[in-house]
Amino acid sequence: MDHWPLLGLHLKTPHLELRLPSDEELGQLADLAAAGVHEPDRMPFIVPWTDLPPAERARSVVQHHWLRRGTWVPDNWALNLAVFKDGRVVGLQEVAARDFAVLRQVSTASWLGVRHQGQGIGTEMRAAVLHLAFAGLGAHDALSGAFEDNPSSFAVSKKLGYEQDGVEQYSIRDVRVTMRRLRLPRVRWETHRHGATTITGLAPCLPLFGLSKEAAL
């Protein structure tokens, strides 16, 4: 932890804990992905990693996690936090940024195992990383987005105060699909805060985000 203080960064909400997983917990996260993340007749991700066979899908989760840790630099980082409920891994919540010290802008992405969906977990875990971004790191904006056939993602964004921010077109499974971009300015986050989040272990991590203690305020 002396050399990689992100291992000590923990977010706690009334029902969840978010942190970097141990190797064993990363294996559990991979098993969760192998068991299913969404219905097979749709694809909610730009990179269709869930189309892989279960064993390859699980391996991709492990490799992606290692990649994000190994390529971390302060001007291009992605924090992939395992989400725990009652001590069990239920999904993954990412918060990422480029040139954060200048732009003060983050983006988020996430997934939940199918058996943990529809329970309000998605809203609570995104609210946790928004608290980290705005209250902990001093962000000005948070970005998100979803394809038009993903109403659950839009429902989460609506609860948290996101605004429409344009559209983009993608080719997914050789089909033209539309992504609706969303933006959450700091002022709207302050009026749409959801639940309570406690952050521990952040101060030693600030240089990894390209920040000093004063710059995060």
Short mmCIF file of C-alpha atoms in Angstrom, two decimals:
data_model
loop_
_atom_site.label_atom_id
_atom_site.label_comp_id
_atom_site.label_asym_id
_atom_site.label_seq_id
_atom_site.Cartn_x
_atom_site.Cartn_y
_atom_site.Cartn_z
CA MET A 1 0.00 0.00 0.00
CA ASP A 2 2.97 2.34 0.51
CA HIS A 3 3.66 2.13 -3.22
CA TRP A 4 0.05 1.79 -4.43
CA PRO A 5 -2.15 3.73 -1.97
CA LEU A 6 -5.28 3.11 -4.05
CA LEU A 7 -5.41 -0.26 -2.26
CA GLY A 8 -6.46 1.68 0.84
CA LEU A 9 -9.16 3.75 -0.85
CA HIS A 10 -12.60 2.65 0.35
CA LEU A 11 -16.06 4.06 -0.34
CA LYS A 12 -18.91 3.09 1.96
CA THR A 13 -22.61 3.77 1.51
CA PRO A 14 -25.56 2.61 3.63
CA HIS A 15 -25.62 -0.76 1.82
CA LEU A 16 -22.42 -1.07 -0.23
CA GLU A 17 -18.65 -0.99 -0.11
CA LEU A 18 -16.53 -0.06 -3.15
CA ARG A 19 -12.79 -0.76 -3.31
CA LEU A 20 -10.09 -2.44 -5.35
CA PRO A 21 -10.53 -6.21 -5.12
CA SER A 22 -7.99 -8.68 -3.85
CA ASP A 23 -6.87 -11.39 -6.29
CA GLU A 24 -9.44 -13.80 -4.84
CA GLU A 25 -12.20 -11.18 -5.08
CA LEU A 26 -11.16 -10.38 -8.64
CA GLY A 27 -11.73 -14.05 -9.41
CA GLN A 28 -15.19 -13.80 -7.88
CA LEU A 29 -15.90 -10.74 -10.02
CA ALA A 30 -14.83 -12.68 -13.11
CA ASP A 31 -17.10 -15.59 -12.15
CA LEU A 32 -19.97 -13.13 -11.74
CA ALA A 33 -19.42 -11.82 -15.28
CA ALA A 34 -19.24 -15.37 -16.64
CA ALA A 35 -22.66 -16.06 -15.11
CA GLY A 36 -24.23 -13.19 -17.07
CA VAL A 37 -24.51 -9.41 -17.11
CA HIS A 38 -27.45 -8.72 -19.44
CA GLU A 39 -29.97 -10.36 -21.75
CA PRO A 40 -28.27 -12.02 -24.76
CA ASP A 41 -30.51 -10.24 -27.28
CA ARG A 42 -29.05 -6.79 -26.56
CA MET A 43 -25.59 -5.25 -26.10
CA PRO A 44 -25.23 -2.31 -23.69
CA PHE A 45 -21.45 -1.92 -24.15
CA ILE A 46 -19.47 -0.18 -26.91
CA VAL A 47 -16.92 -2.99 -26.73
CA PRO A 48 -19.03 -6.19 -26.81
CA TRP A 49 -16.94 -8.10 -24.28
CA THR A 50 -19.97 -9.95 -22.94
CA ASP A 51 -20.36 -11.74 -26.29
CA LEU A 52 -17.31 -13.81 -25.37
CA PRO A 53 -17.90 -17.39 -24.12
CA PRO A 54 -18.14 -17.51 -20.30
CA ALA A 55 -14.55 -18.64 -19.64
CA GLU A 56 -13.09 -16.04 -22.01
CA ARG A 57 -15.42 -13.39 -20.57
CA ALA A 58 -14.16 -14.13 -17.07
CA ARG A 59 -10.55 -13.97 -18.23
CA SER A 60 -11.18 -10.64 -19.95
CA VAL A 61 -12.41 -9.16 -16.65
CA VAL A 62 -9.17 -10.16 -14.94
CA GLN A 63 -6.98 -8.92 -17.79
CA HIS A 64 -8.85 -5.62 -18.08
CA HIS A 65 -8.45 -5.02 -14.35
CA TRP A 66 -4.70 -5.69 -14.53
CA LEU A 67 -4.43 -3.45 -17.61
CA ARG A 68 -6.11 -0.52 -15.89
CA ARG A 69 -3.79 -0.81 -12.90
CA GLY A 70 -0.66 -1.26 -14.98
CA THR A 71 -1.24 1.67 -17.35
CA TRP A 72 -2.32 4.19 -14.68
CA VAL A 73 -0.79 7.65 -15.02
CA PRO A 74 -2.09 10.87 -13.42
CA ASP A 75 -3.25 12.34 -16.75
CA ASN A 76 -5.04 9.16 -17.90
CA TRP A 77 -6.53 6.91 -15.24
CA ALA A 78 -9.43 4.54 -14.67
CA LEU A 79 -10.37 3.35 -11.20
CA ASN A 80 -12.19 -0.01 -11.39
CA LEU A 81 -13.83 -0.61 -8.03
CA ALA A 82 -15.44 -3.89 -7.08
CA VAL A 83 -18.84 -3.40 -5.49
CA PHE A 84 -19.69 -5.43 -2.38
CA LYS A 85 -23.08 -5.95 -0.74
CA ASP A 86 -23.22 -7.91 2.51
CA GLY A 87 -19.61 -8.93 1.87
CA ARG A 88 -20.30 -10.42 -1.58
CA VAL A 89 -19.07 -9.10 -4.93
CA VAL A 90 -22.07 -7.88 -6.95
CA GLY A 91 -20.54 -5.82 -9.75
CA LEU A 92 -18.03 -3.25 -10.95
CA GLN A 93 -18.09 0.53 -10.90
CA GLU A 94 -15.55 2.52 -12.91
CA VAL A 95 -14.69 6.20 -12.71
CA ALA A 96 -12.12 7.47 -15.21
CA ALA A 97 -10.57 10.67 -16.51
CA ARG A 98 -8.02 12.18 -18.87
CA ASP A 99 -6.18 15.38 -17.91
CA PHE A 100 -8.29 15.56 -14.77
CA ALA A 101 -6.13 18.16 -13.03
CA VAL A 102 -6.99 20.60 -15.84
CA LEU A 103 -10.42 19.51 -17.08
CA ARG A 104 -11.91 18.36 -13.77
CA GLN A 105 -14.18 16.00 -15.66
CA VAL A 106 -14.79 12.29 -15.08
CA SER A 107 -16.75 9.56 -16.84
CA THR A 108 -18.38 6.52 -15.29
CA ALA A 109 -19.29 3.02 -16.42
CA SER A 110 -20.54 -0.03 -14.56
CA TRP A 111 -22.09 -3.46 -14.63
CA LEU A 112 -23.90 -5.75 -12.20
CA GLY A 113 -24.34 -9.49 -12.16
CA VAL A 114 -27.84 -10.33 -13.40
CA ARG A 115 -29.04 -11.66 -10.06
CA HIS A 116 -28.19 -8.35 -8.39
CA GLN A 117 -30.04 -6.08 -10.81
CA GLY A 118 -33.29 -4.27 -10.08
CA GLN A 119 -32.49 -3.72 -6.39
CA GLY A 120 -31.29 -0.11 -6.42
CA ILE A 121 -27.62 -1.13 -6.30
CA GLY A 122 -26.78 0.59 -9.59
CA THR A 123 -27.96 3.98 -8.31
CA GLU A 124 -26.16 3.65 -5.00
CA MET A 125 -22.83 2.59 -6.46
CA ARG A 126 -22.78 5.36 -9.08
CA ALA A 127 -23.73 7.89 -6.40
CA ALA A 128 -20.72 6.67 -4.42
CA VAL A 129 -18.19 7.37 -7.18
CA LEU A 130 -19.87 10.70 -7.94
CA HIS A 131 -19.26 11.63 -4.31
CA LEU A 132 -15.63 10.60 -4.74
CA ALA A 133 -15.34 12.71 -7.90
CA PHE A 134 -17.09 15.86 -6.70
CA ALA A 135 -16.53 15.91 -2.94
CA GLY A 136 -13.22 14.07 -2.88
CA LEU A 137 -11.44 15.18 -6.05
CA GLY A 138 -13.12 18.49 -6.83
CA ALA A 139 -14.65 17.55 -10.18
CA HIS A 140 -16.68 20.07 -12.17
CA ASP A 141 -18.59 17.58 -14.38
CA ALA A 142 -19.37 13.88 -14.66
CA LEU A 143 -20.19 12.25 -17.99
CA SER A 144 -22.18 9.14 -18.75
CA GLY A 145 -24.21 7.68 -21.58
CA ALA A 146 -26.26 4.71 -22.67
CA PHE A 147 -27.80 3.21 -25.77
CA GLU A 148 -31.45 3.97 -26.35
CA ASP A 149 -32.53 0.42 -25.42
CA ASN A 150 -31.09 0.69 -21.88
CA PRO A 151 -33.88 2.26 -19.78
CA SER A 152 -32.42 1.10 -16.46
CA SER A 153 -29.26 3.14 -17.03
CA PHE A 154 -31.29 6.23 -17.92
CA ALA A 155 -33.41 5.75 -14.79
CA VAL A 156 -30.27 5.83 -12.64
CA SER A 157 -28.99 8.93 -14.42
CA LYS A 158 -32.32 10.71 -14.00
CA LYS A 159 -32.35 10.06 -10.25
CA LEU A 160 -28.87 11.54 -9.96
CA GLY A 161 -29.61 14.71 -11.92
CA TYR A 162 -27.87 14.17 -15.28
CA GLU A 163 -28.79 16.36 -18.25
CA GLN A 164 -28.93 15.48 -21.96
CA ASP A 165 -25.62 16.17 -23.70
CA GLY A 166 -26.11 15.09 -27.32
CA VAL A 167 -25.96 11.79 -29.20
CA GLU A 168 -23.38 9.55 -30.89
CA GLN A 169 -23.76 6.75 -33.43
CA TYR A 170 -22.03 3.38 -33.11
CA SER A 171 -21.90 0.12 -35.01
CA ILE A 172 -22.69 -2.62 -32.49
CA ARG A 173 -23.03 -6.19 -33.74
CA ASP A 174 -23.12 -4.70 -37.26
CA VAL A 175 -26.20 -2.61 -36.39
CA ARG A 176 -26.34 1.20 -36.23
CA VAL A 177 -27.30 2.25 -32.71
CA THR A 178 -27.64 5.60 -30.98
CA MET A 179 -26.01 6.48 -27.67
CA ARG A 180 -27.46 9.36 -25.68
CA ARG A 181 -24.74 11.27 -23.88
CA LEU A 182 -25.40 12.66 -20.40
CA ARG A 183 -23.67 15.28 -18.27
CA LEU A 184 -23.89 16.06 -14.54
CA PRO A 185 -22.53 19.53 -13.68
CA ARG A 186 -21.38 20.06 -10.12
CA VAL A 187 -24.27 22.40 -9.30
CA ARG A 188 -26.82 19.72 -10.24
CA TRP A 189 -24.92 17.05 -8.30
CA GLU A 190 -25.14 19.27 -5.23
CA THR A 191 -28.94 19.41 -5.53
CA HIS A 192 -29.40 15.72 -6.43
CA ARG A 193 -27.09 14.01 -3.94
CA HIS A 194 -28.25 10.46 -3.33
CA GLY A 195 -27.60 8.77 0.01
CA ALA A 196 -24.49 9.17 2.14
CA THR A 197 -20.98 8.09 1.14
CA THR A 198 -17.93 7.89 3.39
CA ILE A 199 -14.47 8.05 1.79
CA THR A 200 -11.41 6.68 3.59
CA GLY A 201 -7.81 6.53 2.42
CA LEU A 202 -8.05 9.28 -0.19
CA ALA A 203 -5.30 11.69 0.90
CA PRO A 204 -2.32 9.41 0.02
CA CYS A 205 -3.91 8.76 -3.41
CA LEU A 206 -4.22 12.38 -4.55
CA PRO A 207 -0.88 12.49 -6.44
CA LEU A 208 -2.05 9.49 -8.49
CA PHE A 209 -4.97 11.63 -9.67
CA GLY A 210 -2.58 14.48 -10.48
CA LEU A 211 -3.72 16.50 -7.47
CA SER A 212 -2.31 18.04 -4.34
CA LYS A 213 -4.41 18.19 -1.17
CA GLU A 214 -5.15 21.85 -1.82
CA ALA A 215 -6.03 21.25 -5.49
CA ALA A 216 -8.73 18.71 -4.58
CA LEU A 217 -10.71 21.23 -2.59
#
